[in-house]
Amino acid sequence: MTDHAELIQRRQRLLGKSYRLFYQQPLYPVKGEGVWLYEADGKRYLDAYNNVVSVGHCHPKVVDAICKQASQLNTHTRYLHDTILNYAERLLARFPTHLNNLTMTCSGSEANDLALRIAREVTGNSIALVTRWAYHGTTSSIAELSPSLGISVGQHVRTFAAPDTFRCQGKWLDSLKLTLDNLTLKGLKPAALIMDGVFSSDGVFVPPADEIQQAVDWVRQAGGIYIADEVQSGFARTGNHFWGFEGYRLQPDMVTIGKPMGNGHPVAGLVARSDLLDQFGEKQRYFNTFGGNPVSCAAANAVLDVIEDEQLQMNAQHQGQRLQHNLEKLAARYLSIGDIRGSGLFYGVELVKDRESLAPATELASMIVNAMRQAGVLISATGPDANVLKIRPPLVFTEEHVDLLTDTLDKVLLRFEGCY
Ligand code: PMP
C-alpha cells in the first residue's frame, strides 16, 4: 500500500467521517516555506489557497517569536502580562477609535460566538441575519448561522440572498428588506447582521459600498447591530485596506478576526465598542483558557511586524492588480470564465457552462482544481455550486508567483475547454 493510501485509511479509522480531504489525490506536505509546500520527495507546490499563513509558511520571525516566548513563559489572561497589552495597543490603533476593546479567543468561531452572545445581550433581541451560503464557524450557535455547512439554519436565524454582483446585482437588498419586513410582521427584531468583509463562502463577492451601507442602516433601524466578520478578509488581505469593512466606509459595532492573525498559530479575537462589552460584562464573565496567552500574543505581534516590515498590504494590492489583469486576459480567451472578482489577494473566478445561460460549471471547477494540483498549484472552489475558483494565497506572493499561477491555469483551461 502507498504512503498516501495508508494514511487515508488511518485517518478514516482514527478521525472519523466528518473530516474531509482536499483533492482527488490528497496532498501530503512535510515542509512549508514562504509560498511553497513540499512533499517528502521534494516536489513543491505553489500555495495559492492558504490565507492563514498570510506572511508565508514558517516565517522565521513568527517562528522565532513563538519559540522565544514558549521557552520563557506561557500562562493565561488571569495573570498580568504585557504581550497582550502591547498587542491590543497595536491592533486597536488599526481600528476606528470607537472600536476600543479586544477580547482574545483561539478561533474565529469562538470570536463569532462571543459576538453573538453580546449582540443578543445588549439588544435584547435574538434573531441573527446572515447570507444564504454563509460560513461563520463551528460552535452550536454559530453552526446555526452557517448554512453552507449543509444544515438548516436555527430558529433564531434568518438568511437573505448574498450580494451577488454577477447574476443579480443589487437584488440582495430586496431579499434583506423582505426578511426584515417579515420579522416586523411577526413582532420580532434582529440582534445582529453578520457579514464577511469579502463574502467568501457565498462565492467571493465584494459588493458596492452603498449597498452594504444600506443593509447596515436598515438593520440598525430595526434594532440590530452590525458584526463585521473579518476572519478571512482581515489583516491586509484586500490590499486597499487593512480590514475588509473599511472598503465599505462603515463603522461596525463589533469585528471578529482570526485565521491569519497568528500565521497558523491558533489565535483569534473580538474587537468591540467598550460600551457593548461593559454592558455584557456587568452580567456575564468571559474567560478563555488559551485565548490571549503570551505565546499566542507573541505570534500575533510578530505577524503585525512582518506585515509592516515587508509592506504586505501594498504587495497584496499590487499583486492583486496583476492577478486581475492576467485573469482578464484568460477570460478573453476562455468562454467558461463568466466572471472575475475580488480585491487584493482574494479572487474568485466564476466558471459557467456558457455565457448565455450562465449555468454554473461545477464539474469543470472540480476538474480544474484537481488538474492545477497535479500541475503543482494549489487553489480551491467555493460558492453554493462550488463553481467559483478560489484564489487566496499568502500575502508574500510575488509577480513571478502570480504569473506561474495564471500560466498554469491557462494550460489547464486549454486542456478542458471544449469539454463544455
Ligand atoms: N468566519 C469566517 C468568514 C471563516 O471563514 C471562518 C473559518 N473558515 C470562521 C469564521 C471560523 O473560524 P475558525 O475556523 O477559526 O473557527
mmCIF file of N, CA and C in Angstrom, residues 128-206:
data_model
loop_
_atom_site.group_PDB
_atom_site.id
_atom_site.type_symbol
_atom_site.label_atom_id
_atom_site.label_comp_id
_atom_site.label_asym_id
_atom_site.label_seq_id
_atom_site.Cartn_x
_atom_site.Cartn_y
_atom_site.Cartn_z
ATOM 1 N N ALA A 128 -30.469 36.466 14.365
ATOM 2 C CA ALA A 128 -29.226 36.811 13.649
ATOM 3 C C ALA A 128 -29.489 36.722 12.149
ATOM 4 N N LEU A 129 -28.960 37.686 11.419
ATOM 5 C CA LEU A 129 -29.156 37.738 9.965
ATOM 6 C C LEU A 129 -27.855 37.404 9.253
ATOM 7 N N VAL A 130 -27.911 36.414 8.371
ATOM 8 C CA VAL A 130 -26.708 36.007 7.625
ATOM 9 C C VAL A 130 -27.063 35.733 6.163
ATOM 10 N N THR A 131 -26.053 35.743 5.314
ATOM 11 C CA THR A 131 -26.297 35.448 3.896
ATOM 12 C C THR A 131 -26.570 33.948 3.698
ATOM 13 N N ARG A 132 -27.132 33.634 2.513
ATOM 14 C CA ARG A 132 -27.675 32.291 2.293
ATOM 15 C C ARG A 132 -26.657 31.175 2.227
ATOM 16 N N TRP A 133 -25.438 31.500 1.945
ATOM 17 C CA TRP A 133 -24.415 30.450 1.903
ATOM 18 C C TRP A 133 -23.239 30.862 2.801
ATOM 19 N N ALA A 134 -23.605 31.459 3.940
ATOM 20 C CA ALA A 134 -22.588 31.984 4.850
ATOM 21 C C ALA A 134 -21.860 30.852 5.572
ATOM 22 N N TYR A 135 -20.639 31.157 5.991
ATOM 23 C CA TYR A 135 -19.942 30.299 6.957
ATOM 24 C C TYR A 135 -19.341 31.200 8.029
ATOM 25 N N HIS A 136 -19.726 30.967 9.277
ATOM 26 C CA HIS A 136 -19.162 31.784 10.351
ATOM 27 C C HIS A 136 -18.525 30.946 11.458
ATOM 28 N N GLY A 137 -18.614 29.608 11.375
ATOM 29 C CA GLY A 137 -17.868 28.822 12.351
ATOM 30 C C GLY A 137 -18.550 27.572 12.863
ATOM 31 N N THR A 138 -17.937 27.016 13.904
ATOM 32 C CA THR A 138 -18.238 25.630 14.294
ATOM 33 C C THR A 138 -19.047 25.421 15.582
ATOM 34 N N THR A 139 -19.150 26.423 16.450
ATOM 35 C CA THR A 139 -19.869 26.160 17.705
ATOM 36 C C THR A 139 -21.349 25.919 17.381
ATOM 37 N N SER A 140 -22.106 25.351 18.317
ATOM 38 C CA SER A 140 -23.517 25.040 18.003
ATOM 39 C C SER A 140 -24.255 26.284 17.545
ATOM 40 N N SER A 141 -24.073 27.391 18.274
ATOM 41 C CA SER A 141 -24.857 28.572 17.907
ATOM 42 C C SER A 141 -24.368 29.179 16.599
ATOM 43 N N ILE A 142 -23.078 29.064 16.321
ATOM 44 C CA ILE A 142 -22.569 29.665 15.081
ATOM 45 C C ILE A 142 -22.760 28.723 13.887
ATOM 46 N N ALA A 143 -22.740 27.421 14.119
ATOM 47 C CA ALA A 143 -23.064 26.492 13.023
ATOM 48 C C ALA A 143 -24.483 26.790 12.517
ATOM 49 N N GLU A 144 -25.353 27.222 13.422
ATOM 50 C CA GLU A 144 -26.720 27.599 13.020
ATOM 51 C C GLU A 144 -26.727 28.828 12.112
ATOM 52 N N LEU A 145 -25.642 29.567 12.157
ATOM 53 C CA LEU A 145 -25.518 30.761 11.298
ATOM 54 C C LEU A 145 -24.669 30.456 10.067
ATOM 55 N N SER A 146 -24.470 29.181 9.793
ATOM 56 C CA SER A 146 -23.565 28.773 8.712
ATOM 57 C C SER A 146 -24.250 27.803 7.757
ATOM 58 N N PRO A 147 -25.219 28.328 6.966
ATOM 59 C CA PRO A 147 -25.965 27.423 6.083
ATOM 60 C C PRO A 147 -25.092 26.656 5.105
ATOM 61 N N SER A 148 -23.891 27.159 4.811
ATOM 62 C CA SER A 148 -23.034 26.439 3.860
ATOM 63 C C SER A 148 -22.566 25.100 4.409
ATOM 64 N N LEU A 149 -22.760 24.869 5.709
ATOM 65 C CA LEU A 149 -22.411 23.555 6.280
ATOM 66 C C LEU A 149 -23.393 22.480 5.823
ATOM 67 N N GLY A 150 -24.485 22.932 5.213
ATOM 68 C CA GLY A 150 -25.468 21.967 4.731
ATOM 69 C C GLY A 150 -26.532 21.656 5.766
ATOM 70 N N ILE A 151 -26.556 22.415 6.852
ATOM 71 C CA ILE A 151 -27.589 22.191 7.867
ATOM 72 C C ILE A 151 -28.626 23.300 7.759
ATOM 73 N N SER A 152 -29.832 23.022 8.267
ATOM 74 C CA SER A 152 -30.815 24.104 8.215
ATOM 75 C C SER A 152 -30.491 25.094 9.327
ATOM 76 N N VAL A 153 -30.747 26.365 9.026
ATOM 77 C CA VAL A 153 -30.359 27.388 9.999
ATOM 78 C C VAL A 153 -31.261 27.313 11.221
ATOM 79 N N GLY A 154 -30.777 27.887 12.322
ATOM 80 C CA GLY A 154 -31.503 27.792 13.579
ATOM 81 C C GLY A 154 -32.793 28.603 13.580
ATOM 82 N N GLN A 155 -33.555 28.343 14.613
ATOM 83 C CA GLN A 155 -34.838 29.013 14.805
ATOM 84 C C GLN A 155 -34.676 30.532 14.932
ATOM 85 N N HIS A 156 -33.521 30.940 15.450
ATOM 86 C CA HIS A 156 -33.302 32.375 15.667
ATOM 87 C C HIS A 156 -32.407 32.982 14.603
ATOM 88 N N VAL A 157 -32.426 32.358 13.445
ATOM 89 C CA VAL A 157 -31.576 32.837 12.354
ATOM 90 C C VAL A 157 -32.433 33.061 11.114
ATOM 91 N N ARG A 158 -32.145 34.140 10.379
ATOM 92 C CA ARG A 158 -32.807 34.369 9.090
ATOM 93 C C ARG A 158 -31.732 34.608 8.040
ATOM 94 N N THR A 159 -31.956 34.049 6.856
ATOM 95 C CA THR A 159 -30.975 34.251 5.787
ATOM 96 C C THR A 159 -31.544 35.186 4.728
ATOM 97 N N PHE A 160 -30.654 35.817 4.018
ATOM 98 C CA PHE A 160 -31.040 36.652 2.876
ATOM 99 C C PHE A 160 -30.030 36.391 1.756
ATOM 100 N N ALA A 161 -30.411 36.778 0.527
ATOM 101 C CA ALA A 161 -29.546 36.498 -0.629
ATOM 102 C C ALA A 161 -28.197 37.176 -0.464
ATOM 103 N N ALA A 162 -27.152 36.493 -0.935
ATOM 104 C CA ALA A 162 -25.810 37.090 -0.891
ATOM 105 C C ALA A 162 -25.733 38.227 -1.909
ATOM 106 N N PRO A 163 -24.847 39.190 -1.666
ATOM 107 C CA PRO A 163 -24.693 40.297 -2.618
ATOM 108 C C PRO A 163 -23.975 39.846 -3.887
ATOM 109 N N ASP A 164 -24.716 39.141 -4.733
ATOM 110 C CA ASP A 164 -24.159 38.533 -5.942
ATOM 111 C C ASP A 164 -24.020 39.599 -7.025
ATOM 112 N N THR A 165 -22.806 40.027 -7.260
ATOM 113 C CA THR A 165 -22.569 41.101 -8.221
ATOM 114 C C THR A 165 -22.543 40.579 -9.661
ATOM 115 N N PHE A 166 -22.637 39.280 -9.833
ATOM 116 C CA PHE A 166 -22.548 38.688 -11.173
ATOM 117 C C PHE A 166 -23.936 38.403 -11.762
ATOM 118 N N ARG A 167 -24.750 37.688 -11.014
ATOM 119 C CA ARG A 167 -26.034 37.248 -11.553
ATOM 120 C C ARG A 167 -27.189 38.201 -11.263
ATOM 121 N N CYS A 168 -27.115 38.881 -10.150
ATOM 122 C CA CYS A 168 -28.274 39.714 -9.776
ATOM 123 C C CYS A 168 -27.841 40.911 -8.937
ATOM 124 N N GLN A 169 -27.081 41.769 -9.585
ATOM 125 C CA GLN A 169 -26.549 42.974 -8.934
ATOM 126 C C GLN A 169 -27.628 43.720 -8.152
ATOM 127 N N GLY A 170 -27.368 43.950 -6.878
ATOM 128 C CA GLY A 170 -28.266 44.792 -6.070
ATOM 129 C C GLY A 170 -29.510 44.109 -5.539
ATOM 130 N N LYS A 171 -29.899 42.960 -6.149
ATOM 131 C CA LYS A 171 -31.170 42.297 -5.783
ATOM 132 C C LYS A 171 -31.187 41.815 -4.331
ATOM 133 N N TRP A 172 -29.994 41.565 -3.813
ATOM 134 C CA TRP A 172 -29.923 41.015 -2.463
ATOM 135 C C TRP A 172 -30.569 41.941 -1.449
ATOM 136 N N LEU A 173 -30.538 43.253 -1.752
ATOM 137 C CA LEU A 173 -31.118 44.196 -0.800
ATOM 138 C C LEU A 173 -32.625 43.979 -0.676
ATOM 139 N N ASP A 174 -33.266 43.620 -1.795
ATOM 140 C CA ASP A 174 -34.716 43.316 -1.737
ATOM 141 C C ASP A 174 -34.938 42.137 -0.803
ATOM 142 N N SER A 175 -34.053 41.160 -0.917
ATOM 143 C CA SER A 175 -34.188 39.957 -0.097
ATOM 144 C C SER A 175 -34.027 40.293 1.391
ATOM 145 N N LEU A 176 -33.052 41.151 1.686
ATOM 146 C CA LEU A 176 -32.844 41.538 3.092
ATOM 147 C C LEU A 176 -34.046 42.329 3.602
ATOM 148 N N LYS A 177 -34.559 43.235 2.750
ATOM 149 C CA LYS A 177 -35.702 44.076 3.155
ATOM 150 C C LYS A 177 -36.905 43.190 3.476
ATOM 151 N N LEU A 178 -37.116 42.217 2.597
ATOM 152 C CA LEU A 178 -38.248 41.300 2.797
ATOM 153 C C LEU A 178 -38.090 40.540 4.117
ATOM 154 N N THR A 179 -36.867 40.090 4.367
ATOM 155 C CA THR A 179 -36.588 39.364 5.616
ATOM 156 C C THR A 179 -36.889 40.245 6.827
ATOM 157 N N LEU A 180 -36.459 41.510 6.763
ATOM 158 C CA LEU A 180 -36.700 42.430 7.883
ATOM 159 C C LEU A 180 -38.192 42.730 8.027
ATOM 160 N N ASP A 181 -38.867 42.905 6.883
ATOM 161 C CA ASP A 181 -40.322 43.179 6.940
ATOM 162 C C ASP A 181 -41.067 42.000 7.569
ATOM 163 N N ASN A 182 -40.645 40.794 7.200
ATOM 164 C CA ASN A 182 -41.291 39.602 7.770
ATOM 165 C C ASN A 182 -41.085 39.516 9.279
ATOM 166 N N LEU A 183 -39.907 39.915 9.718
ATOM 167 C CA LEU A 183 -39.652 39.927 11.168
ATOM 168 C C LEU A 183 -40.599 40.908 11.842
ATOM 169 N N THR A 184 -40.693 42.107 11.272
ATOM 170 C CA THR A 184 -41.546 43.144 11.866
ATOM 171 C C THR A 184 -42.990 42.653 11.956
ATOM 172 N N LEU A 185 -43.447 42.008 10.872
ATOM 173 C CA LEU A 185 -44.831 41.494 10.865
ATOM 174 C C LEU A 185 -45.084 40.546 12.031
ATOM 175 N N LYS A 186 -44.034 39.805 12.389
ATOM 176 C CA LYS A 186 -44.172 38.833 13.485
ATOM 177 C C LYS A 186 -43.831 39.440 14.841
ATOM 178 N N GLY A 187 -43.537 40.730 14.851
ATOM 179 C CA GLY A 187 -43.190 41.396 16.114
ATOM 180 C C GLY A 187 -41.793 41.045 16.593
ATOM 181 N N LEU A 188 -40.924 40.604 15.654
ATOM 182 C CA LEU A 188 -39.552 40.231 16.044
ATOM 183 C C LEU A 188 -38.550 41.295 15.595
ATOM 184 N N LYS A 189 -37.398 41.311 16.281
ATOM 185 C CA LYS A 189 -36.354 42.275 15.914
ATOM 186 C C LYS A 189 -35.015 41.551 15.777
ATOM 187 N N PRO A 190 -34.137 42.075 14.918
ATOM 188 C CA PRO A 190 -32.825 41.420 14.790
ATOM 189 C C PRO A 190 -31.887 41.812 15.933
ATOM 190 N N ALA A 191 -31.049 40.869 16.331
ATOM 191 C CA ALA A 191 -29.967 41.187 17.269
ATOM 192 C C ALA A 191 -28.749 41.662 16.483
ATOM 193 N N ALA A 192 -28.486 40.986 15.374
ATOM 194 C CA ALA A 192 -27.260 41.328 14.633
ATOM 195 C C ALA A 192 -27.324 40.915 13.173
ATOM 196 N N LEU A 193 -26.624 41.691 12.381
ATOM 197 C CA LEU A 193 -26.338 41.345 10.994
ATOM 198 C C LEU A 193 -24.852 40.977 10.977
ATOM 199 N N ILE A 194 -24.550 39.751 10.544
ATOM 200 C CA ILE A 194 -23.141 39.332 10.481
ATOM 201 C C ILE A 194 -22.754 39.163 9.015
ATOM 202 N N MET A 195 -21.776 39.945 8.582
ATOM 203 C CA MET A 195 -21.371 39.860 7.171
ATOM 204 C C MET A 195 -19.853 39.806 7.055
ATOM 205 N N ASP A 196 -19.388 38.988 6.104
ATOM 206 C CA ASP A 196 -17.958 38.921 5.787
ATOM 207 C C ASP A 196 -17.507 40.215 5.108
ATOM 208 N N GLY A 197 -16.231 40.554 5.289
ATOM 209 C CA GLY A 197 -15.660 41.687 4.552
ATOM 210 C C GLY A 197 -15.602 41.384 3.062
ATOM 211 N N VAL A 198 -15.172 40.181 2.718
ATOM 212 C CA VAL A 198 -15.308 39.643 1.357
ATOM 213 C C VAL A 198 -16.205 38.427 1.526
ATOM 214 N N PHE A 199 -17.324 38.382 0.812
ATOM 215 C CA PHE A 199 -18.300 37.290 1.023
ATOM 216 C C PHE A 199 -17.726 36.015 0.427
ATOM 217 N N SER A 200 -17.041 35.276 1.257
ATOM 218 C CA SER A 200 -16.207 34.184 0.775
ATOM 219 C C SER A 200 -17.009 32.947 0.380
ATOM 220 N N SER A 201 -17.645 32.291 1.360
ATOM 221 C CA SER A 201 -18.330 31.031 1.046
ATOM 222 C C SER A 201 -19.509 31.252 0.098
ATOM 223 N N ASP A 202 -20.042 32.474 0.055
ATOM 224 C CA ASP A 202 -21.143 32.778 -0.870
ATOM 225 C C ASP A 202 -20.666 32.830 -2.319
ATOM 226 N N GLY A 203 -19.343 32.886 -2.522
ATOM 227 C CA GLY A 203 -18.824 32.889 -3.887
ATOM 228 C C GLY A 203 -17.832 34.007 -4.177
ATOM 229 N N VAL A 204 -17.222 34.564 -3.152
ATOM 230 C CA VAL A 204 -16.219 35.642 -3.277
ATOM 231 C C VAL A 204 -16.819 36.886 -3.947
ATOM 232 N N PHE A 205 -17.623 37.614 -3.173
ATOM 233 C CA PHE A 205 -18.212 38.857 -3.676
ATOM 234 C C PHE A 205 -17.713 40.054 -2.874
ATOM 235 N N VAL A 206 -17.448 41.129 -3.578
ATOM 236 C CA VAL A 206 -17.126 42.407 -2.935
ATOM 237 C C VAL A 206 -18.129 43.425 -3.488
#
